[in-house]
């Protein structure tokens, strides 16, 4: 998408995204349903959600992962605001610079996915390493100063560490969750990433309005690191820090 923006403009990028999303919708619609998961549903939305909340509170591993995703999702995944403002205020460019920032994030995500694919086991520590790397990359983006050539490599690191965290979190939550609750638990996971982003974006733009994007990403990165430190303490007390996937 970023490359298309830089070469052909935003209109063609939106068109390409529309085609891609439509193809995904067709594929998902054709997937067979899982009868075991469907049989575990009560048919009542609130009752189904309550069961998922109880399961997350009962299993400390799931609870820690979901809270981590919500916190880091709020502070660390605001690329919709971050990328265009970094392109404008730090790189000093237009659509081309924006395309470069988005492409760097996408390339980082691919690299992170390949690294995650090569790892033999998934553990809570791997998830935390990804979260720390993502947050540190954000904080460093706020202090590049005149070394603006570091902006794109840091965005690439942000994308890579973010993917390592998300793939690990998704894998562990699905592994720890009973099959009958897996869909509902993954809906909480999706909310942690996508549902908290609008609030995070509002807070980030408020900081940028009072200062600049560098101050915004610095504060968000530092806040995320503090939050992760608290979650590490919680994970240690719950004795789930080294928990691997079953």
PDB file of C-alpha atoms in Angstrom:
ATOM      1  CA  UNK A   1       0.000   0.000   0.000  1.00  0.00           C
ATOM      2  CA  UNK A   2       2.751   2.440   0.880  1.00  0.00           C
ATOM      3  CA  UNK A   3       4.565   1.764  -2.375  1.00  0.00           C
ATOM      4  CA  UNK A   4       1.369   2.329  -4.375  1.00  0.00           C
ATOM      5  CA  UNK A   5       0.772   5.645  -2.556  1.00  0.00           C
ATOM      6  CA  UNK A   6       4.276   6.795  -3.428  1.00  0.00           C
ATOM      7  CA  UNK A   7       4.098   5.721  -7.075  1.00  0.00           C
ATOM      8  CA  UNK A   8       0.464   6.188  -8.124  1.00  0.00           C
ATOM      9  CA  UNK A   9      -1.287   8.151  -5.381  1.00  0.00           C
ATOM     10  CA  UNK A  10      -3.704   7.440  -2.548  1.00  0.00           C
ATOM     11  CA  UNK A  11      -6.676   6.735  -4.844  1.00  0.00           C
ATOM     12  CA  UNK A  12      -5.055   3.670  -6.407  1.00  0.00           C
ATOM     13  CA  UNK A  13      -3.883   2.484  -2.988  1.00  0.00           C
ATOM     14  CA  UNK A  14      -7.468   2.577  -1.688  1.00  0.00           C
ATOM     15  CA  UNK A  15      -8.658   0.738  -4.784  1.00  0.00           C
ATOM     16  CA  UNK A  16      -6.048  -1.992  -4.315  1.00  0.00           C
ATOM     17  CA  UNK A  17      -7.005  -2.337  -0.641  1.00  0.00           C
ATOM     18  CA  UNK A  18     -10.669  -2.672  -1.596  1.00  0.00           C
ATOM     19  CA  UNK A  19      -9.914  -5.503  -4.014  1.00  0.00           C
ATOM     20  CA  UNK A  20      -7.723  -7.246  -1.438  1.00  0.00           C
ATOM     21  CA  UNK A  21     -10.351  -7.034   1.309  1.00  0.00           C
ATOM     22  CA  UNK A  22     -13.064  -8.263  -1.051  1.00  0.00           C
ATOM     23  CA  UNK A  23     -10.986 -11.318  -1.949  1.00  0.00           C
ATOM     24  CA  UNK A  24     -10.415 -12.084   1.743  1.00  0.00           C
ATOM     25  CA  UNK A  25     -14.156 -11.835   2.391  1.00  0.00           C
ATOM     26  CA  UNK A  26     -14.857 -14.354  -0.363  1.00  0.00           C
ATOM     27  CA  UNK A  27     -12.276 -16.781   1.060  1.00  0.00           C
ATOM     28  CA  UNK A  28     -13.562 -16.476   4.641  1.00  0.00           C
ATOM     29  CA  UNK A  29     -17.177 -16.949   3.519  1.00  0.00           C
ATOM     30  CA  UNK A  30     -16.184 -20.242   1.928  1.00  0.00           C
ATOM     31  CA  UNK A  31     -14.483 -21.690   4.985  1.00  0.00           C
ATOM     32  CA  UNK A  32     -16.286 -24.626   6.668  1.00  0.00           C
ATOM     33  CA  UNK A  33     -17.716 -24.044  10.146  1.00  0.00           C
ATOM     34  CA  UNK A  34     -16.329 -25.853  13.181  1.00  0.00           C
ATOM     35  CA  UNK A  35     -19.151 -27.845  14.789  1.00  0.00           C
ATOM     36  CA  UNK A  36     -17.272 -28.319  18.063  1.00  0.00           C
ATOM     37  CA  UNK A  37     -16.957 -24.581  18.580  1.00  0.00           C
ATOM     38  CA  UNK A  38     -20.537 -23.937  17.504  1.00  0.00           C
ATOM     39  CA  UNK A  39     -21.855 -26.562  19.921  1.00  0.00           C
ATOM     40  CA  UNK A  40     -20.230 -24.773  22.859  1.00  0.00           C
ATOM     41  CA  UNK A  41     -22.221 -21.579  22.383  1.00  0.00           C
ATOM     42  CA  UNK A  42     -25.205 -20.843  24.562  1.00  0.00           C
ATOM     43  CA  UNK A  43     -26.939 -18.690  21.959  1.00  0.00           C
ATOM     44  CA  UNK A  44     -26.980 -15.678  24.312  1.00  0.00           C
ATOM     45  CA  UNK A  45     -24.442 -12.969  23.540  1.00  0.00           C
ATOM     46  CA  UNK A  46     -23.995 -11.766  27.134  1.00  0.00           C
ATOM     47  CA  UNK A  47     -23.823 -15.322  28.412  1.00  0.00           C
ATOM     48  CA  UNK A  48     -21.192 -16.228  25.840  1.00  0.00           C
ATOM     49  CA  UNK A  49     -19.108 -13.174  26.724  1.00  0.00           C
ATOM     50  CA  UNK A  50     -19.441 -13.916  30.431  1.00  0.00           C
ATOM     51  CA  UNK A  51     -18.051 -17.406  29.892  1.00  0.00           C
ATOM     52  CA  UNK A  52     -15.045 -15.975  28.072  1.00  0.00           C
ATOM     53  CA  UNK A  53     -14.398 -13.437  30.859  1.00  0.00           C
ATOM     54  CA  UNK A  54     -14.592 -16.171  33.494  1.00  0.00           C
ATOM     55  CA  UNK A  55     -12.136 -18.296  31.506  1.00  0.00           C
ATOM     56  CA  UNK A  56      -9.701 -15.376  31.226  1.00  0.00           C
ATOM     57  CA  UNK A  57      -9.925 -14.692  34.963  1.00  0.00           C
ATOM     58  CA  UNK A  58      -9.521 -18.361  35.794  1.00  0.00           C
ATOM     59  CA  UNK A  59      -6.457 -18.946  33.606  1.00  0.00           C
ATOM     60  CA  UNK A  60      -3.814 -16.358  34.536  1.00  0.00           C
ATOM     61  CA  UNK A  61      -1.947 -16.999  31.282  1.00  0.00           C
ATOM     62  CA  UNK A  62      -4.909 -15.845  29.192  1.00  0.00           C
ATOM     63  CA  UNK A  63      -5.651 -12.912  31.487  1.00  0.00           C
ATOM     64  CA  UNK A  64      -2.071 -11.596  31.349  1.00  0.00           C
ATOM     65  CA  UNK A  65      -1.962 -11.890  27.565  1.00  0.00           C
ATOM     66  CA  UNK A  66      -5.287 -10.093  27.043  1.00  0.00           C
ATOM     67  CA  UNK A  67      -4.388  -7.217  29.382  1.00  0.00           C
ATOM     68  CA  UNK A  68      -0.996  -6.914  27.678  1.00  0.00           C
ATOM     69  CA  UNK A  69      -2.635  -6.722  24.247  1.00  0.00           C
ATOM     70  CA  UNK A  70      -5.109  -4.065  25.409  1.00  0.00           C
ATOM     71  CA  UNK A  71      -2.387  -1.876  26.941  1.00  0.00           C
ATOM     72  CA  UNK A  72       0.083  -2.184  24.084  1.00  0.00           C
ATOM     73  CA  UNK A  73      -2.747  -1.839  21.565  1.00  0.00           C
ATOM     74  CA  UNK A  74      -3.693   1.477  23.153  1.00  0.00           C
ATOM     75  CA  UNK A  75      -0.148   2.847  23.201  1.00  0.00           C
ATOM     76  CA  UNK A  76       1.764   1.057  20.488  1.00  0.00           C
ATOM     77  CA  UNK A  77      -0.403   0.486  17.407  1.00  0.00           C
ATOM     78  CA  UNK A  78      -1.449   3.970  16.322  1.00  0.00           C
ATOM     79  CA  UNK A  79       0.207   3.838  12.899  1.00  0.00           C
ATOM     80  CA  UNK A  80      -2.774   5.576  11.280  1.00  0.00           C
ATOM     81  CA  UNK A  81      -1.735   8.750  13.112  1.00  0.00           C
ATOM     82  CA  UNK A  82       1.966   8.053  13.553  1.00  0.00           C
ATOM     83  CA  UNK A  83       3.001   7.338   9.960  1.00  0.00           C
ATOM     84  CA  UNK A  84       1.512  10.399   8.210  1.00  0.00           C
ATOM     85  CA  UNK A  85       2.706  12.755  10.948  1.00  0.00           C
ATOM     86  CA  UNK A  86       6.225  11.308  10.918  1.00  0.00           C
ATOM     87  CA  UNK A  87       6.247  11.674   7.131  1.00  0.00           C
ATOM     88  CA  UNK A  88       5.165  15.311   7.395  1.00  0.00           C
ATOM     89  CA  UNK A  89       6.907  16.632  10.514  1.00  0.00           C
ATOM     90  CA  UNK A  90      10.075  14.504  10.615  1.00  0.00           C
ATOM     91  CA  UNK A  91      10.768  13.501   7.018  1.00  0.00           C
ATOM     92  CA  UNK A  92       9.305  16.715   5.626  1.00  0.00           C
ATOM     93  CA  UNK A  93       7.644  15.061   2.650  1.00  0.00           C
ATOM     94  CA  UNK A  94       4.258  14.488   1.092  1.00  0.00           C
ATOM     95  CA  UNK A  95       2.615  11.316  -0.213  1.00  0.00           C
ATOM     96  CA  UNK A  96       6.000   9.853  -1.178  1.00  0.00           C
ATOM     97  CA  UNK A  97       7.365  10.150   2.352  1.00  0.00           C
ATOM     98  CA  UNK A  98       4.134   8.731   3.744  1.00  0.00           C
ATOM     99  CA  UNK A  99       4.443   5.798   1.359  1.00  0.00           C
ATOM    100  CA  UNK A 100       7.963   5.167   2.645  1.00  0.00           C
ATOM    101  CA  UNK A 101       6.832   5.087   6.286  1.00  0.00           C
ATOM    102  CA  UNK A 102       3.980   2.673   5.544  1.00  0.00           C
ATOM    103  CA  UNK A 103       6.264   0.493   3.406  1.00  0.00           C
ATOM    104  CA  UNK A 104       8.878   0.396   6.167  1.00  0.00           C
ATOM    105  CA  UNK A 105       6.227  -0.751   8.659  1.00  0.00           C
ATOM    106  CA  UNK A 106       4.984  -3.382   6.205  1.00  0.00           C
ATOM    107  CA  UNK A 107       8.494  -4.662   5.489  1.00  0.00           C
ATOM    108  CA  UNK A 108       9.123  -4.858   9.219  1.00  0.00           C
ATOM    109  CA  UNK A 109       5.946  -6.885   9.649  1.00  0.00           C
ATOM    110  CA  UNK A 110       7.121  -9.333   6.975  1.00  0.00           C
ATOM    111  CA  UNK A 111      10.518  -9.674   8.658  1.00  0.00           C
ATOM    112  CA  UNK A 112       8.854 -10.167  12.040  1.00  0.00           C
ATOM    113  CA  UNK A 113       6.577 -12.822  10.561  1.00  0.00           C
ATOM    114  CA  UNK A 114       9.545 -14.695   9.103  1.00  0.00           C
ATOM    115  CA  UNK A 115      11.387 -14.539  12.431  1.00  0.00           C
ATOM    116  CA  UNK A 116       8.301 -15.808  14.258  1.00  0.00           C
ATOM    117  CA  UNK A 117       7.955 -18.611  11.719  1.00  0.00           C
ATOM    118  CA  UNK A 118      11.519 -19.703  12.366  1.00  0.00           C
ATOM    119  CA  UNK A 119      11.136 -19.890  16.149  1.00  0.00           C
ATOM    120  CA  UNK A 120      10.503 -23.422  17.373  1.00  0.00           C
ATOM    121  CA  UNK A 121       8.464 -22.581  20.464  1.00  0.00           C
ATOM    122  CA  UNK A 122       6.091 -19.817  21.500  1.00  0.00           C
ATOM    123  CA  UNK A 123       6.459 -18.530  25.065  1.00  0.00           C
ATOM    124  CA  UNK A 124       5.306 -15.621  27.182  1.00  0.00           C
ATOM    125  CA  UNK A 125       8.884 -14.314  27.149  1.00  0.00           C
ATOM    126  CA  UNK A 126       8.831 -14.108  23.339  1.00  0.00           C
ATOM    127  CA  UNK A 127       5.629 -12.064  23.504  1.00  0.00           C
ATOM    128  CA  UNK A 128       7.186  -9.706  26.051  1.00  0.00           C
ATOM    129  CA  UNK A 129      10.366  -9.316  23.982  1.00  0.00           C
ATOM    130  CA  UNK A 130       8.210  -8.282  21.028  1.00  0.00           C
ATOM    131  CA  UNK A 131       6.258  -5.808  23.153  1.00  0.00           C
ATOM    132  CA  UNK A 132       9.437  -4.301  24.621  1.00  0.00           C
ATOM    133  CA  UNK A 133      11.059  -3.997  21.195  1.00  0.00           C
ATOM    134  CA  UNK A 134       7.973  -2.295  19.763  1.00  0.00           C
ATOM    135  CA  UNK A 135       7.783   0.173  22.654  1.00  0.00           C
ATOM    136  CA  UNK A 136      11.516   0.931  22.583  1.00  0.00           C
ATOM    137  CA  UNK A 137      11.307   1.615  18.842  1.00  0.00           C
ATOM    138  CA  UNK A 138       8.526   4.134  19.477  1.00  0.00           C
ATOM    139  CA  UNK A 139      10.497   5.871  22.207  1.00  0.00           C
ATOM    140  CA  UNK A 140      13.603   6.067  20.000  1.00  0.00           C
ATOM    141  CA  UNK A 141      11.548   7.601  17.187  1.00  0.00           C
ATOM    142  CA  UNK A 142      10.959  10.506  19.539  1.00  0.00           C
ATOM    143  CA  UNK A 143      14.649  11.225  20.091  1.00  0.00           C
ATOM    144  CA  UNK A 144      16.169  10.851  16.614  1.00  0.00           C
ATOM    145  CA  UNK A 145      16.594  14.612  16.407  1.00  0.00           C
ATOM    146  CA  UNK A 146      18.749  15.533  13.421  1.00  0.00           C
ATOM    147  CA  UNK A 147      19.478  11.865  12.646  1.00  0.00           C
ATOM    148  CA  UNK A 148      16.303  11.618  10.606  1.00  0.00           C
ATOM    149  CA  UNK A 149      17.756   8.824   8.491  1.00  0.00           C
ATOM    150  CA  UNK A 150      17.035   6.571  11.495  1.00  0.00           C
ATOM    151  CA  UNK A 151      13.280   7.132  11.165  1.00  0.00           C
ATOM    152  CA  UNK A 152      12.590   4.446   8.566  1.00  0.00           C
ATOM    153  CA  UNK A 153      14.822   1.771  10.204  1.00  0.00           C
ATOM    154  CA  UNK A 154      13.069   2.407  13.525  1.00  0.00           C
ATOM    155  CA  UNK A 155       9.633   2.122  11.891  1.00  0.00           C
ATOM    156  CA  UNK A 156      10.822  -1.157  10.359  1.00  0.00           C
ATOM    157  CA  UNK A 157      11.868  -2.376  13.830  1.00  0.00           C
ATOM    158  CA  UNK A 158       8.499  -1.283  15.197  1.00  0.00           C
ATOM    159  CA  UNK A 159       6.733  -3.367  12.562  1.00  0.00           C
ATOM    160  CA  UNK A 160       8.947  -6.411  13.150  1.00  0.00           C
ATOM    161  CA  UNK A 161       8.666  -6.456  16.933  1.00  0.00           C
ATOM    162  CA  UNK A 162       4.946  -5.737  16.767  1.00  0.00           C
ATOM    163  CA  UNK A 163       4.392  -8.756  14.534  1.00  0.00           C
ATOM    164  CA  UNK A 164       6.479 -10.977  16.809  1.00  0.00           C
ATOM    165  CA  UNK A 165       4.325  -9.886  19.746  1.00  0.00           C
ATOM    166  CA  UNK A 166       0.994 -10.292  17.943  1.00  0.00           C
ATOM    167  CA  UNK A 167       1.732 -13.701  16.430  1.00  0.00           C
ATOM    168  CA  UNK A 168       2.966 -14.993  19.781  1.00  0.00           C
ATOM    169  CA  UNK A 169      -0.010 -13.607  21.673  1.00  0.00           C
ATOM    170  CA  UNK A 170      -2.520 -15.000  19.181  1.00  0.00           C
ATOM    171  CA  UNK A 171      -0.887 -18.439  19.208  1.00  0.00           C
ATOM    172  CA  UNK A 172      -0.777 -18.664  23.009  1.00  0.00           C
ATOM    173  CA  UNK A 173      -4.336 -17.463  23.559  1.00  0.00           C
ATOM    174  CA  UNK A 174      -5.658 -20.006  21.084  1.00  0.00           C
ATOM    175  CA  UNK A 175      -3.521 -22.761  22.626  1.00  0.00           C
ATOM    176  CA  UNK A 176      -4.670 -22.013  26.197  1.00  0.00           C
ATOM    177  CA  UNK A 177      -8.368 -21.509  25.384  1.00  0.00           C
ATOM    178  CA  UNK A 178     -10.853 -24.412  25.286  1.00  0.00           C
ATOM    179  CA  UNK A 179     -12.085 -24.972  21.700  1.00  0.00           C
ATOM    180  CA  UNK A 180     -15.656 -24.013  22.608  1.00  0.00           C
ATOM    181  CA  UNK A 181     -14.499 -20.559  23.777  1.00  0.00           C
ATOM    182  CA  UNK A 182     -11.804 -19.873  21.219  1.00  0.00           C
ATOM    183  CA  UNK A 183     -13.850 -17.609  18.957  1.00  0.00           C
ATOM    184  CA  UNK A 184     -15.079 -15.462  21.827  1.00  0.00           C
ATOM    185  CA  UNK A 185     -11.614 -15.200  23.349  1.00  0.00           C
ATOM    186  CA  UNK A 186     -10.116 -14.155  20.018  1.00  0.00           C
ATOM    187  CA  UNK A 187     -12.777 -11.452  19.760  1.00  0.00           C
ATOM    188  CA  UNK A 188     -11.355  -9.977  22.984  1.00  0.00           C
ATOM    189  CA  UNK A 189      -7.899 -10.240  21.441  1.00  0.00           C
ATOM    190  CA  UNK A 190      -9.077  -8.388  18.329  1.00  0.00           C
ATOM    191  CA  UNK A 191     -10.659  -5.698  20.515  1.00  0.00           C
ATOM    192  CA  UNK A 192      -7.349  -5.284  22.342  1.00  0.00           C
ATOM    193  CA  UNK A 193      -5.631  -4.436  19.062  1.00  0.00           C
ATOM    194  CA  UNK A 194      -8.263  -2.648  16.971  1.00  0.00           C
ATOM    195  CA  UNK A 195     -10.755  -1.519  19.603  1.00  0.00           C
ATOM    196  CA  UNK A 196      -8.285   0.493  21.670  1.00  0.00           C
ATOM    197  CA  UNK A 197      -6.599   2.186  18.701  1.00  0.00           C
ATOM    198  CA  UNK A 198      -9.210   4.985  18.268  1.00  0.00           C
ATOM    199  CA  UNK A 199      -8.739   6.114  21.871  1.00  0.00           C
ATOM    200  CA  UNK A 200      -4.962   5.896  21.552  1.00  0.00           C
ATOM    201  CA  UNK A 201      -5.093   7.923  18.342  1.00  0.00           C
ATOM    202  CA  UNK A 202      -7.153  10.654  20.036  1.00  0.00           C
ATOM    203  CA  UNK A 203      -4.651  10.879  22.892  1.00  0.00           C
ATOM    204  CA  UNK A 204      -1.688  10.887  20.495  1.00  0.00           C
ATOM    205  CA  UNK A 205      -3.138  13.647  18.313  1.00  0.00           C
ATOM    206  CA  UNK A 206      -3.846  15.707  21.442  1.00  0.00           C
ATOM    207  CA  UNK A 207      -0.189  15.457  22.438  1.00  0.00           C
ATOM    208  CA  UNK A 208       0.919  16.316  18.903  1.00  0.00           C
ATOM    209  CA  UNK A 209      -1.370  19.368  18.870  1.00  0.00           C
ATOM    210  CA  UNK A 210       0.302  20.622  22.048  1.00  0.00           C
ATOM    211  CA  UNK A 211       3.834  19.684  20.970  1.00  0.00           C
ATOM    212  CA  UNK A 212       4.856  17.510  17.981  1.00  0.00           C
ATOM    213  CA  UNK A 213       4.841  13.908  16.794  1.00  0.00           C
ATOM    214  CA  UNK A 214       8.278  13.218  18.246  1.00  0.00           C
ATOM    215  CA  UNK A 215       7.073  14.093  21.734  1.00  0.00           C
ATOM    216  CA  UNK A 216       3.952  12.015  21.155  1.00  0.00           C
ATOM    217  CA  UNK A 217       5.740   8.805  20.170  1.00  0.00           C
ATOM    218  CA  UNK A 218       8.336   9.326  22.903  1.00  0.00           C
ATOM    219  CA  UNK A 219       5.669   9.580  25.615  1.00  0.00           C
ATOM    220  CA  UNK A 220       3.697   6.658  24.187  1.00  0.00           C
ATOM    221  CA  UNK A 221       6.820   4.508  23.951  1.00  0.00           C
ATOM    222  CA  UNK A 222       7.887   5.282  27.514  1.00  0.00           C
ATOM    223  CA  UNK A 223       4.350   4.720  28.840  1.00  0.00           C
ATOM    224  CA  UNK A 224       4.219   1.370  27.034  1.00  0.00           C
ATOM    225  CA  UNK A 225       7.567   0.323  28.551  1.00  0.00           C
ATOM    226  CA  UNK A 226       6.317   1.175  32.045  1.00  0.00           C
ATOM    227  CA  UNK A 227       3.108  -0.761  31.412  1.00  0.00           C
ATOM    228  CA  UNK A 228       5.052  -3.790  30.165  1.00  0.00           C
ATOM    229  CA  UNK A 229       7.247  -3.639  33.273  1.00  0.00           C
ATOM    230  CA  UNK A 230       4.103  -3.866  35.408  1.00  0.00           C
ATOM    231  CA  UNK A 231       2.864  -6.823  33.334  1.00  0.00           C
ATOM    232  CA  UNK A 232       6.209  -8.615  33.745  1.00  0.00           C
ATOM    233  CA  UNK A 233       5.812  -8.255  37.503  1.00  0.00           C
ATOM    234  CA  UNK A 234       2.246  -9.588  37.309  1.00  0.00           C
ATOM    235  CA  UNK A 235       3.350 -12.520  35.127  1.00  0.00           C
ATOM    236  CA  UNK A 236       6.106 -13.420  37.580  1.00  0.00           C
ATOM    237  CA  UNK A 237       3.745 -13.358  40.537  1.00  0.00           C
ATOM    238  CA  UNK A 238       1.284 -15.531  38.619  1.00  0.00           C
ATOM    239  CA  UNK A 239       4.169 -17.835  37.652  1.00  0.00           C
ATOM    240  CA  UNK A 240       3.300 -17.713  33.941  1.00  0.00           C
ATOM    241  CA  UNK A 241       6.343 -15.833  32.619  1.00  0.00           C
ATOM    242  CA  UNK A 242       7.933 -18.848  30.976  1.00  0.00           C
ATOM    243  CA  UNK A 243       4.736 -20.614  29.963  1.00  0.00           C
ATOM    244  CA  UNK A 244       5.131 -22.247  26.513  1.00  0.00           C
ATOM    245  CA  UNK A 245       2.345 -23.207  24.178  1.00  0.00           C
ATOM    246  CA  UNK A 246       0.909 -26.677  24.902  1.00  0.00           C
TER     247      UNK A 246
END
